[in-house]
Amino acid sequence: TMPKAILLAAGQGTRLLPYTKDLPKCMVEICGKPLIEFQIEVLKSCGLENISLVGGYKLEKLKKFKLPIYENKNFASTNMLYSLFCARDLFKDDEDLIISYGDIVYSKEILKDLVSANNAVNVIIDRNWQEYWESRFENVLEDAETLILNDTNEIIEIGREPKDLSQIQGQYIGLIKLNKNGKEIFLENCPTLLDENINGKSFNNAYMTDFLQELINRGKCVKAFTTRFNWIEIDRVEDLKSAVTCSRLKNIIHN
């Protein structure tokens, strides 16, 4: 059976104001289409029909997609990890689960690779991240996070602030697949208490990468899958207006 997918789309995206004044971040249009629509299309084109959303900011705007929506009522004071566990019901069956950020677009090839990945926790990383970051930021270290692998492509460090490029062997693109065991690992290690420490942060403030690092700290295997195919992330107004974004998007759509 094909995996289920959950798209984390609760955030406002303050760095995309004024475009997010009346829309959730994932609904900002790029090349005439809401960002999240590209993702829904790529999922469906690969046979993934079971798609849910986690909404929060301007949640009613997401209803046009006629998909199940889990609500993060605390979207203004919480982060990605909290949003994910608003959909914890999806962790209780046997199907594989794809977890994606709402502000990315990726190619069919990336999705097919992910669908065929069969470890408990599979994380897509981009080894060619640097070229993309150079087109987006004056200083590539500014918005990048550490990501260090061992020789069997397990992630041993992720999500810290890098001191230099040697600490970045790729960038996490915001896409994970869990099999049944992976879902159990997420649930068993999911913070039950809101004050529980996740890699040094509170549950409310933790990013997905904090949780992945916490799993690694607890001895769980988090496996990296390298992609060389195009993907984009829309995080700031500059990303929206960038020629690089548009050319990468064209590549994604035409493949």
PDB file of C-alpha atoms in Angstrom:
ATOM      1  CA  THR A   1       0.000   0.000   0.000  1.00  0.00           C
ATOM      2  CA  MET A   2       1.102   3.563  -0.615  1.00  0.00           C
ATOM      3  CA  PRO A   3       2.186   5.692   2.337  1.00  0.00           C
ATOM      4  CA  LYS A   4      -0.046   8.300   3.913  1.00  0.00           C
ATOM      5  CA  ALA A   5       1.198  11.893   3.895  1.00  0.00           C
ATOM      6  CA  ILE A   6       0.889  14.677   6.437  1.00  0.00           C
ATOM      7  CA  LEU A   7       1.757  18.239   5.405  1.00  0.00           C
ATOM      8  CA  LEU A   8       2.630  20.628   8.218  1.00  0.00           C
ATOM      9  CA  ALA A   9       0.921  23.855   7.254  1.00  0.00           C
ATOM     10  CA  ALA A  10       0.098  25.643  10.508  1.00  0.00           C
ATOM     11  CA  GLY A  11       2.583  28.497  10.294  1.00  0.00           C
ATOM     12  CA  GLN A  12       2.065  32.116   9.373  1.00  0.00           C
ATOM     13  CA  GLY A  13       5.457  32.728   7.812  1.00  0.00           C
ATOM     14  CA  THR A  14       6.186  36.207   9.164  1.00  0.00           C
ATOM     15  CA  ARG A  15       9.231  36.474   6.886  1.00  0.00           C
ATOM     16  CA  LEU A  16       6.771  36.345   3.961  1.00  0.00           C
ATOM     17  CA  LEU A  17       4.699  39.320   5.065  1.00  0.00           C
ATOM     18  CA  PRO A  18       2.782  41.065   3.474  1.00  0.00           C
ATOM     19  CA  TYR A  19       1.938  37.939   1.411  1.00  0.00           C
ATOM     20  CA  THR A  20       0.887  36.052   4.544  1.00  0.00           C
ATOM     21  CA  LYS A  21      -1.314  38.800   5.925  1.00  0.00           C
ATOM     22  CA  ASP A  22      -4.452  36.863   4.901  1.00  0.00           C
ATOM     23  CA  LEU A  23      -3.003  33.481   3.949  1.00  0.00           C
ATOM     24  CA  PRO A  24      -1.109  30.699   5.693  1.00  0.00           C
ATOM     25  CA  LYS A  25       2.496  30.439   4.521  1.00  0.00           C
ATOM     26  CA  CYS A  26       1.807  27.324   2.452  1.00  0.00           C
ATOM     27  CA  MET A  27      -0.894  29.143   0.438  1.00  0.00           C
ATOM     28  CA  VAL A  28       1.332  31.935  -0.840  1.00  0.00           C
ATOM     29  CA  GLU A  29       1.286  31.789  -4.628  1.00  0.00           C
ATOM     30  CA  ILE A  30       4.319  31.051  -6.711  1.00  0.00           C
ATOM     31  CA  CYS A  31       4.050  31.124 -10.510  1.00  0.00           C
ATOM     32  CA  GLY A  32       0.299  31.557 -10.119  1.00  0.00           C
ATOM     33  CA  LYS A  33      -0.377  28.618  -7.816  1.00  0.00           C
ATOM     34  CA  PRO A  34      -0.431  28.139  -4.025  1.00  0.00           C
ATOM     35  CA  LEU A  35       2.793  26.530  -2.846  1.00  0.00           C
ATOM     36  CA  ILE A  36       1.053  23.571  -1.212  1.00  0.00           C
ATOM     37  CA  GLU A  37      -0.892  22.788  -4.372  1.00  0.00           C
ATOM     38  CA  PHE A  38       2.329  21.767  -6.132  1.00  0.00           C
ATOM     39  CA  GLN A  39       3.002  19.342  -3.324  1.00  0.00           C
ATOM     40  CA  ILE A  40      -0.495  17.863  -3.324  1.00  0.00           C
ATOM     41  CA  GLU A  41      -0.174  17.377  -7.097  1.00  0.00           C
ATOM     42  CA  VAL A  42       3.197  15.636  -6.877  1.00  0.00           C
ATOM     43  CA  LEU A  43       1.901  13.311  -4.151  1.00  0.00           C
ATOM     44  CA  LYS A  44      -1.190  12.394  -6.153  1.00  0.00           C
ATOM     45  CA  SER A  45       0.812  11.922  -9.353  1.00  0.00           C
ATOM     46  CA  CYS A  46       2.817   9.237  -7.518  1.00  0.00           C
ATOM     47  CA  GLY A  47      -0.319   7.493  -6.291  1.00  0.00           C
ATOM     48  CA  LEU A  48      -0.419   8.929  -2.762  1.00  0.00           C
ATOM     49  CA  GLU A  49      -4.076   9.809  -2.269  1.00  0.00           C
ATOM     50  CA  ASN A  50      -4.235   9.728   1.521  1.00  0.00           C
ATOM     51  CA  ILE A  51      -3.068  13.253   2.389  1.00  0.00           C
ATOM     52  CA  SER A  52      -3.814  15.196   5.579  1.00  0.00           C
ATOM     53  CA  LEU A  53      -2.856  18.703   6.672  1.00  0.00           C
ATOM     54  CA  VAL A  54      -2.032  20.274  10.015  1.00  0.00           C
ATOM     55  CA  GLY A  55      -3.451  23.786   9.915  1.00  0.00           C
ATOM     56  CA  GLY A  56      -3.315  26.697  12.328  1.00  0.00           C
ATOM     57  CA  TYR A  57      -2.946  30.239  11.059  1.00  0.00           C
ATOM     58  CA  LYS A  58      -5.864  31.117   8.704  1.00  0.00           C
ATOM     59  CA  LEU A  59      -6.865  27.451   8.788  1.00  0.00           C
ATOM     60  CA  GLU A  60     -10.151  28.089   6.936  1.00  0.00           C
ATOM     61  CA  LYS A  61      -8.163  28.867   3.758  1.00  0.00           C
ATOM     62  CA  LEU A  62      -6.950  25.259   3.668  1.00  0.00           C
ATOM     63  CA  LYS A  63     -10.476  23.867   3.430  1.00  0.00           C
ATOM     64  CA  LYS A  64     -10.614  24.391  -0.336  1.00  0.00           C
ATOM     65  CA  PHE A  65      -8.387  21.333  -0.789  1.00  0.00           C
ATOM     66  CA  LYS A  66     -11.035  19.064   0.765  1.00  0.00           C
ATOM     67  CA  LEU A  67      -8.417  17.131   2.750  1.00  0.00           C
ATOM     68  CA  PRO A  68      -8.593  16.107   6.420  1.00  0.00           C
ATOM     69  CA  ILE A  69      -7.199  18.893   8.608  1.00  0.00           C
ATOM     70  CA  TYR A  70      -5.779  18.496  12.104  1.00  0.00           C
ATOM     71  CA  GLU A  71      -5.728  21.762  14.007  1.00  0.00           C
ATOM     72  CA  ASN A  72      -2.808  23.246  15.912  1.00  0.00           C
ATOM     73  CA  LYS A  73      -4.713  25.776  18.013  1.00  0.00           C
ATOM     74  CA  ASN A  74      -1.459  26.969  19.558  1.00  0.00           C
ATOM     75  CA  PHE A  75       0.239  27.703  16.228  1.00  0.00           C
ATOM     76  CA  ALA A  76       1.299  31.193  17.338  1.00  0.00           C
ATOM     77  CA  SER A  77       3.400  29.899  20.241  1.00  0.00           C
ATOM     78  CA  THR A  78       4.537  26.493  18.986  1.00  0.00           C
ATOM     79  CA  ASN A  79       6.741  25.008  16.303  1.00  0.00           C
ATOM     80  CA  MET A  80       6.904  22.140  13.767  1.00  0.00           C
ATOM     81  CA  LEU A  81       7.198  19.309  16.264  1.00  0.00           C
ATOM     82  CA  TYR A  82       4.112  20.381  18.184  1.00  0.00           C
ATOM     83  CA  SER A  83       2.208  20.630  14.881  1.00  0.00           C
ATOM     84  CA  LEU A  84       3.220  17.109  13.939  1.00  0.00           C
ATOM     85  CA  PHE A  85       1.919  15.636  17.173  1.00  0.00           C
ATOM     86  CA  CYS A  86      -1.441  17.357  16.650  1.00  0.00           C
ATOM     87  CA  ALA A  87      -1.819  14.565  14.073  1.00  0.00           C
ATOM     88  CA  ARG A  88      -0.622  11.780  16.364  1.00  0.00           C
ATOM     89  CA  ASP A  89      -3.630   9.654  15.365  1.00  0.00           C
ATOM     90  CA  LEU A  90      -1.869   9.013  12.059  1.00  0.00           C
ATOM     91  CA  PHE A  91       0.893   7.190  13.944  1.00  0.00           C
ATOM     92  CA  LYS A  92      -1.367   4.448  15.212  1.00  0.00           C
ATOM     93  CA  ASP A  93      -1.824   2.287  12.099  1.00  0.00           C
ATOM     94  CA  ASP A  94       0.566   0.165  10.066  1.00  0.00           C
ATOM     95  CA  GLU A  95       0.979   2.299   6.953  1.00  0.00           C
ATOM     96  CA  ASP A  96       4.140   4.192   6.125  1.00  0.00           C
ATOM     97  CA  LEU A  97       3.854   7.913   6.798  1.00  0.00           C
ATOM     98  CA  ILE A  98       5.465  10.748   4.880  1.00  0.00           C
ATOM     99  CA  ILE A  99       5.899  13.958   6.861  1.00  0.00           C
ATOM    100  CA  SER A 100       6.521  17.147   4.927  1.00  0.00           C
ATOM    101  CA  TYR A 101       6.897  20.819   5.619  1.00  0.00           C
ATOM    102  CA  GLY A 102       4.217  22.900   3.916  1.00  0.00           C
ATOM    103  CA  ASP A 103       6.637  25.429   2.405  1.00  0.00           C
ATOM    104  CA  ILE A 104       8.621  23.146   0.100  1.00  0.00           C
ATOM    105  CA  VAL A 105       8.121  21.792  -3.422  1.00  0.00           C
ATOM    106  CA  TYR A 106      10.011  18.710  -4.595  1.00  0.00           C
ATOM    107  CA  SER A 107      10.202  16.580  -7.710  1.00  0.00           C
ATOM    108  CA  LYS A 108       8.583  13.215  -8.369  1.00  0.00           C
ATOM    109  CA  GLU A 109      12.034  11.623  -8.323  1.00  0.00           C
ATOM    110  CA  ILE A 110      12.611  12.709  -4.733  1.00  0.00           C
ATOM    111  CA  LEU A 111       9.222  11.342  -3.717  1.00  0.00           C
ATOM    112  CA  LYS A 112       9.788   8.010  -5.489  1.00  0.00           C
ATOM    113  CA  ASP A 113      13.149   7.613  -3.731  1.00  0.00           C
ATOM    114  CA  LEU A 114      11.495   8.337  -0.410  1.00  0.00           C
ATOM    115  CA  VAL A 115       8.615   5.921  -1.001  1.00  0.00           C
ATOM    116  CA  SER A 116      11.109   3.121  -1.693  1.00  0.00           C
ATOM    117  CA  ALA A 117      13.263   3.896   1.369  1.00  0.00           C
ATOM    118  CA  ASN A 118      12.632   1.179   3.938  1.00  0.00           C
ATOM    119  CA  ASN A 119      14.405   2.091   7.164  1.00  0.00           C
ATOM    120  CA  ALA A 120      12.446   3.008  10.269  1.00  0.00           C
ATOM    121  CA  VAL A 121      13.244   6.724   9.963  1.00  0.00           C
ATOM    122  CA  ASN A 122      14.227   8.025   6.508  1.00  0.00           C
ATOM    123  CA  VAL A 123      15.266  11.653   6.042  1.00  0.00           C
ATOM    124  CA  ILE A 124      15.840  13.316   2.658  1.00  0.00           C
ATOM    125  CA  ILE A 125      18.961  15.478   2.489  1.00  0.00           C
ATOM    126  CA  ASP A 126      20.443  17.567  -0.322  1.00  0.00           C
ATOM    127  CA  ARG A 127      24.201  17.174  -0.746  1.00  0.00           C
ATOM    128  CA  ASN A 128      24.277  19.947  -3.361  1.00  0.00           C
ATOM    129  CA  TRP A 129      22.714  22.390  -0.932  1.00  0.00           C
ATOM    130  CA  GLN A 130      25.557  24.900  -1.098  1.00  0.00           C
ATOM    131  CA  GLU A 131      24.912  26.097  -4.629  1.00  0.00           C
ATOM    132  CA  TYR A 132      21.235  26.662  -3.795  1.00  0.00           C
ATOM    133  CA  TRP A 133      22.076  28.493  -0.552  1.00  0.00           C
ATOM    134  CA  GLU A 134      24.621  30.708  -2.344  1.00  0.00           C
ATOM    135  CA  SER A 135      21.822  31.901  -4.612  1.00  0.00           C
ATOM    136  CA  ARG A 136      19.672  32.723  -1.579  1.00  0.00           C
ATOM    137  CA  PHE A 137      21.956  34.127   1.126  1.00  0.00           C
ATOM    138  CA  GLU A 138      24.932  36.467   1.313  1.00  0.00           C
ATOM    139  CA  ASN A 139      26.513  34.083   3.782  1.00  0.00           C
ATOM    140  CA  VAL A 140      25.641  30.405   3.272  1.00  0.00           C
ATOM    141  CA  LEU A 141      26.164  29.622   6.954  1.00  0.00           C
ATOM    142  CA  GLU A 142      23.498  32.165   7.879  1.00  0.00           C
ATOM    143  CA  ASP A 143      20.495  29.894   7.394  1.00  0.00           C
ATOM    144  CA  ALA A 144      22.087  26.446   7.144  1.00  0.00           C
ATOM    145  CA  GLU A 145      22.145  23.842   9.915  1.00  0.00           C
ATOM    146  CA  THR A 146      24.743  21.262  10.812  1.00  0.00           C
ATOM    147  CA  LEU A 147      24.280  17.808   9.328  1.00  0.00           C
ATOM    148  CA  ILE A 148      26.942  15.165   9.874  1.00  0.00           C
ATOM    149  CA  LEU A 149      26.754  11.563   8.680  1.00  0.00           C
ATOM    150  CA  ASN A 150      28.670   8.437   9.608  1.00  0.00           C
ATOM    151  CA  ASP A 151      29.964   6.051   6.941  1.00  0.00           C
ATOM    152  CA  THR A 152      26.660   4.168   6.704  1.00  0.00           C
ATOM    153  CA  ASN A 153      24.679   7.370   6.007  1.00  0.00           C
ATOM    154  CA  GLU A 154      23.176   7.571   9.456  1.00  0.00           C
ATOM    155  CA  ILE A 155      22.782  11.118  10.696  1.00  0.00           C
ATOM    156  CA  ILE A 156      24.837  11.663  13.825  1.00  0.00           C
ATOM    157  CA  GLU A 157      24.302  15.403  14.172  1.00  0.00           C
ATOM    158  CA  ILE A 158      21.604  17.695  12.830  1.00  0.00           C
ATOM    159  CA  GLY A 159      20.086  21.110  13.377  1.00  0.00           C
ATOM    160  CA  ARG A 160      22.758  23.081  15.207  1.00  0.00           C
ATOM    161  CA  GLU A 161      24.314  26.345  14.138  1.00  0.00           C
ATOM    162  CA  PRO A 162      27.356  25.544  11.979  1.00  0.00           C
ATOM    163  CA  LYS A 163      30.756  27.087  12.689  1.00  0.00           C
ATOM    164  CA  ASP A 164      32.043  26.205   9.233  1.00  0.00           C
ATOM    165  CA  LEU A 165      31.199  24.247   6.087  1.00  0.00           C
ATOM    166  CA  SER A 166      32.895  21.069   7.299  1.00  0.00           C
ATOM    167  CA  GLN A 167      29.953  20.549   9.663  1.00  0.00           C
ATOM    168  CA  ILE A 168      27.453  20.515   6.804  1.00  0.00           C
ATOM    169  CA  GLN A 169      27.433  17.359   4.701  1.00  0.00           C
ATOM    170  CA  GLY A 170      23.972  18.182   3.343  1.00  0.00           C
ATOM    171  CA  GLN A 171      20.781  19.995   4.285  1.00  0.00           C
ATOM    172  CA  TYR A 172      17.552  18.422   5.481  1.00  0.00           C
ATOM    173  CA  ILE A 173      14.881  19.515   3.013  1.00  0.00           C
ATOM    174  CA  GLY A 174      11.845  19.024   5.266  1.00  0.00           C
ATOM    175  CA  LEU A 175      10.818  15.543   4.158  1.00  0.00           C
ATOM    176  CA  ILE A 176      10.748  12.336   6.229  1.00  0.00           C
ATOM    177  CA  LYS A 177       9.258   8.881   5.818  1.00  0.00           C
ATOM    178  CA  LEU A 178       8.498   6.570   8.720  1.00  0.00           C
ATOM    179  CA  ASN A 179       7.622   2.918   8.422  1.00  0.00           C
ATOM    180  CA  LYS A 180       5.619   1.149  11.148  1.00  0.00           C
ATOM    181  CA  ASN A 181       8.709   0.914  13.388  1.00  0.00           C
ATOM    182  CA  GLY A 182       9.584   4.534  12.723  1.00  0.00           C
ATOM    183  CA  LYS A 183       6.092   5.623  13.727  1.00  0.00           C
ATOM    184  CA  GLU A 184       6.432   3.638  16.948  1.00  0.00           C
ATOM    185  CA  ILE A 185       9.811   5.297  17.626  1.00  0.00           C
ATOM    186  CA  PHE A 186       8.243   8.744  17.109  1.00  0.00           C
ATOM    187  CA  LEU A 187       5.292   7.936  19.365  1.00  0.00           C
ATOM    188  CA  GLU A 188       7.334   6.279  22.111  1.00  0.00           C
ATOM    189  CA  ASN A 189       9.762   9.182  22.224  1.00  0.00           C
ATOM    190  CA  CYS A 190       7.155  11.825  21.705  1.00  0.00           C
ATOM    191  CA  PRO A 191       7.108  14.220  24.615  1.00  0.00           C
ATOM    192  CA  THR A 192       4.187  13.445  26.850  1.00  0.00           C
ATOM    193  CA  LEU A 193       4.848  16.383  29.120  1.00  0.00           C
ATOM    194  CA  LEU A 194       5.011  19.864  27.695  1.00  0.00           C
ATOM    195  CA  ASP A 195       8.039  20.728  29.792  1.00  0.00           C
ATOM    196  CA  GLU A 196      10.011  17.715  28.614  1.00  0.00           C
ATOM    197  CA  ASN A 197      13.356  18.686  27.154  1.00  0.00           C
ATOM    198  CA  ILE A 198      13.890  18.006  23.440  1.00  0.00           C
ATOM    199  CA  ASN A 199      17.556  18.464  22.602  1.00  0.00           C
ATOM    200  CA  GLY A 200      17.706  21.411  24.988  1.00  0.00           C
ATOM    201  CA  LYS A 201      14.422  23.033  23.958  1.00  0.00           C
ATOM    202  CA  SER A 202      10.877  22.852  25.254  1.00  0.00           C
ATOM    203  CA  PHE A 203       8.415  20.711  23.304  1.00  0.00           C
ATOM    204  CA  ASN A 204       6.568  23.872  22.195  1.00  0.00           C
ATOM    205  CA  ASN A 205       9.685  25.455  20.750  1.00  0.00           C
ATOM    206  CA  ALA A 206      11.365  22.399  19.258  1.00  0.00           C
ATOM    207  CA  TYR A 207      11.949  22.057  15.548  1.00  0.00           C
ATOM    208  CA  MET A 208      11.760  18.744  13.737  1.00  0.00           C
ATOM    209  CA  THR A 209      15.561  18.670  13.616  1.00  0.00           C
ATOM    210  CA  ASP A 210      15.653  18.987  17.422  1.00  0.00           C
ATOM    211  CA  PHE A 211      13.481  15.900  17.673  1.00  0.00           C
ATOM    212  CA  LEU A 212      15.641  13.976  15.184  1.00  0.00           C
ATOM    213  CA  GLN A 213      18.725  14.911  17.228  1.00  0.00           C
ATOM    214  CA  GLU A 214      16.946  13.834  20.410  1.00  0.00           C
ATOM    215  CA  LEU A 215      16.210  10.432  18.810  1.00  0.00           C
ATOM    216  CA  ILE A 216      19.880  10.142  17.803  1.00  0.00           C
ATOM    217  CA  ASN A 217      20.913  11.065  21.366  1.00  0.00           C
ATOM    218  CA  ARG A 218      18.654   8.242  22.573  1.00  0.00           C
ATOM    219  CA  GLY A 219      20.417   5.768  20.275  1.00  0.00           C
ATOM    220  CA  LYS A 220      17.846   5.570  17.480  1.00  0.00           C
ATOM    221  CA  CYS A 221      18.950   5.186  13.875  1.00  0.00           C
ATOM    222  CA  VAL A 222      18.037   8.143  11.659  1.00  0.00           C
ATOM    223  CA  LYS A 223      18.974   7.321   8.081  1.00  0.00           C
ATOM    224  CA  ALA A 224      19.781   9.933   5.431  1.00  0.00           C
ATOM    225  CA  PHE A 225      18.765   9.612   1.802  1.00  0.00           C
ATOM    226  CA  THR A 226      20.655  11.853  -0.561  1.00  0.00           C
ATOM    227  CA  THR A 227      18.854  13.625  -3.340  1.00  0.00           C
ATOM    228  CA  ARG A 228      20.392  15.317  -6.339  1.00  0.00           C
ATOM    229  CA  PHE A 229      17.036  16.353  -7.756  1.00  0.00           C
ATOM    230  CA  ASN A 230      15.552  19.802  -7.547  1.00  0.00           C
ATOM    231  CA  TRP A 231      13.454  21.098  -4.705  1.00  0.00           C
ATOM    232  CA  ILE A 232      12.653  24.578  -3.419  1.00  0.00           C
ATOM    233  CA  GLU A 233      11.832  26.176  -0.113  1.00  0.00           C
ATOM    234  CA  ILE A 234       9.883  29.411   0.168  1.00  0.00           C
ATOM    235  CA  ASP A 235      10.833  31.006   3.435  1.00  0.00           C
ATOM    236  CA  ARG A 236      11.286  34.691   2.689  1.00  0.00           C
ATOM    237  CA  VAL A 237      10.011  37.310   0.233  1.00  0.00           C
ATOM    238  CA  GLU A 238      13.389  37.031  -1.544  1.00  0.00           C
ATOM    239  CA  ASP A 239      12.694  33.337  -2.254  1.00  0.00           C
ATOM    240  CA  LEU A 240       9.363  34.281  -3.779  1.00  0.00           C
ATOM    241  CA  LYS A 241      10.906  36.825  -6.121  1.00  0.00           C
ATOM    242  CA  SER A 242      14.062  34.912  -6.991  1.00  0.00           C
ATOM    243  CA  ALA A 243      14.811  33.782 -10.552  1.00  0.00           C
ATOM    244  CA  VAL A 244      16.529  30.696  -9.084  1.00  0.00           C
ATOM    245  CA  THR A 245      13.280  29.676  -7.397  1.00  0.00           C
ATOM    246  CA  CYS A 246      11.457  29.934 -10.706  1.00  0.00           C
ATOM    247  CA  SER A 247      13.992  28.000 -12.748  1.00  0.00           C
ATOM    248  CA  ARG A 248      14.183  25.252 -10.137  1.00  0.00           C
ATOM    249  CA  LEU A 249      10.397  25.081 -10.014  1.00  0.00           C
ATOM    250  CA  LYS A 250      10.241  24.700 -13.806  1.00  0.00           C
ATOM    251  CA  ASN A 251      12.698  21.810 -13.526  1.00  0.00           C
ATOM    252  CA  ILE A 252      10.552  20.158 -10.876  1.00  0.00           C
ATOM    253  CA  ILE A 253       7.347  20.474 -12.866  1.00  0.00           C
ATOM    254  CA  HIS A 254       8.727  19.363 -16.214  1.00  0.00           C
ATOM    255  CA  ASN A 255      10.476  16.264 -15.016  1.00  0.00           C
TER     256      ASN A 255
END
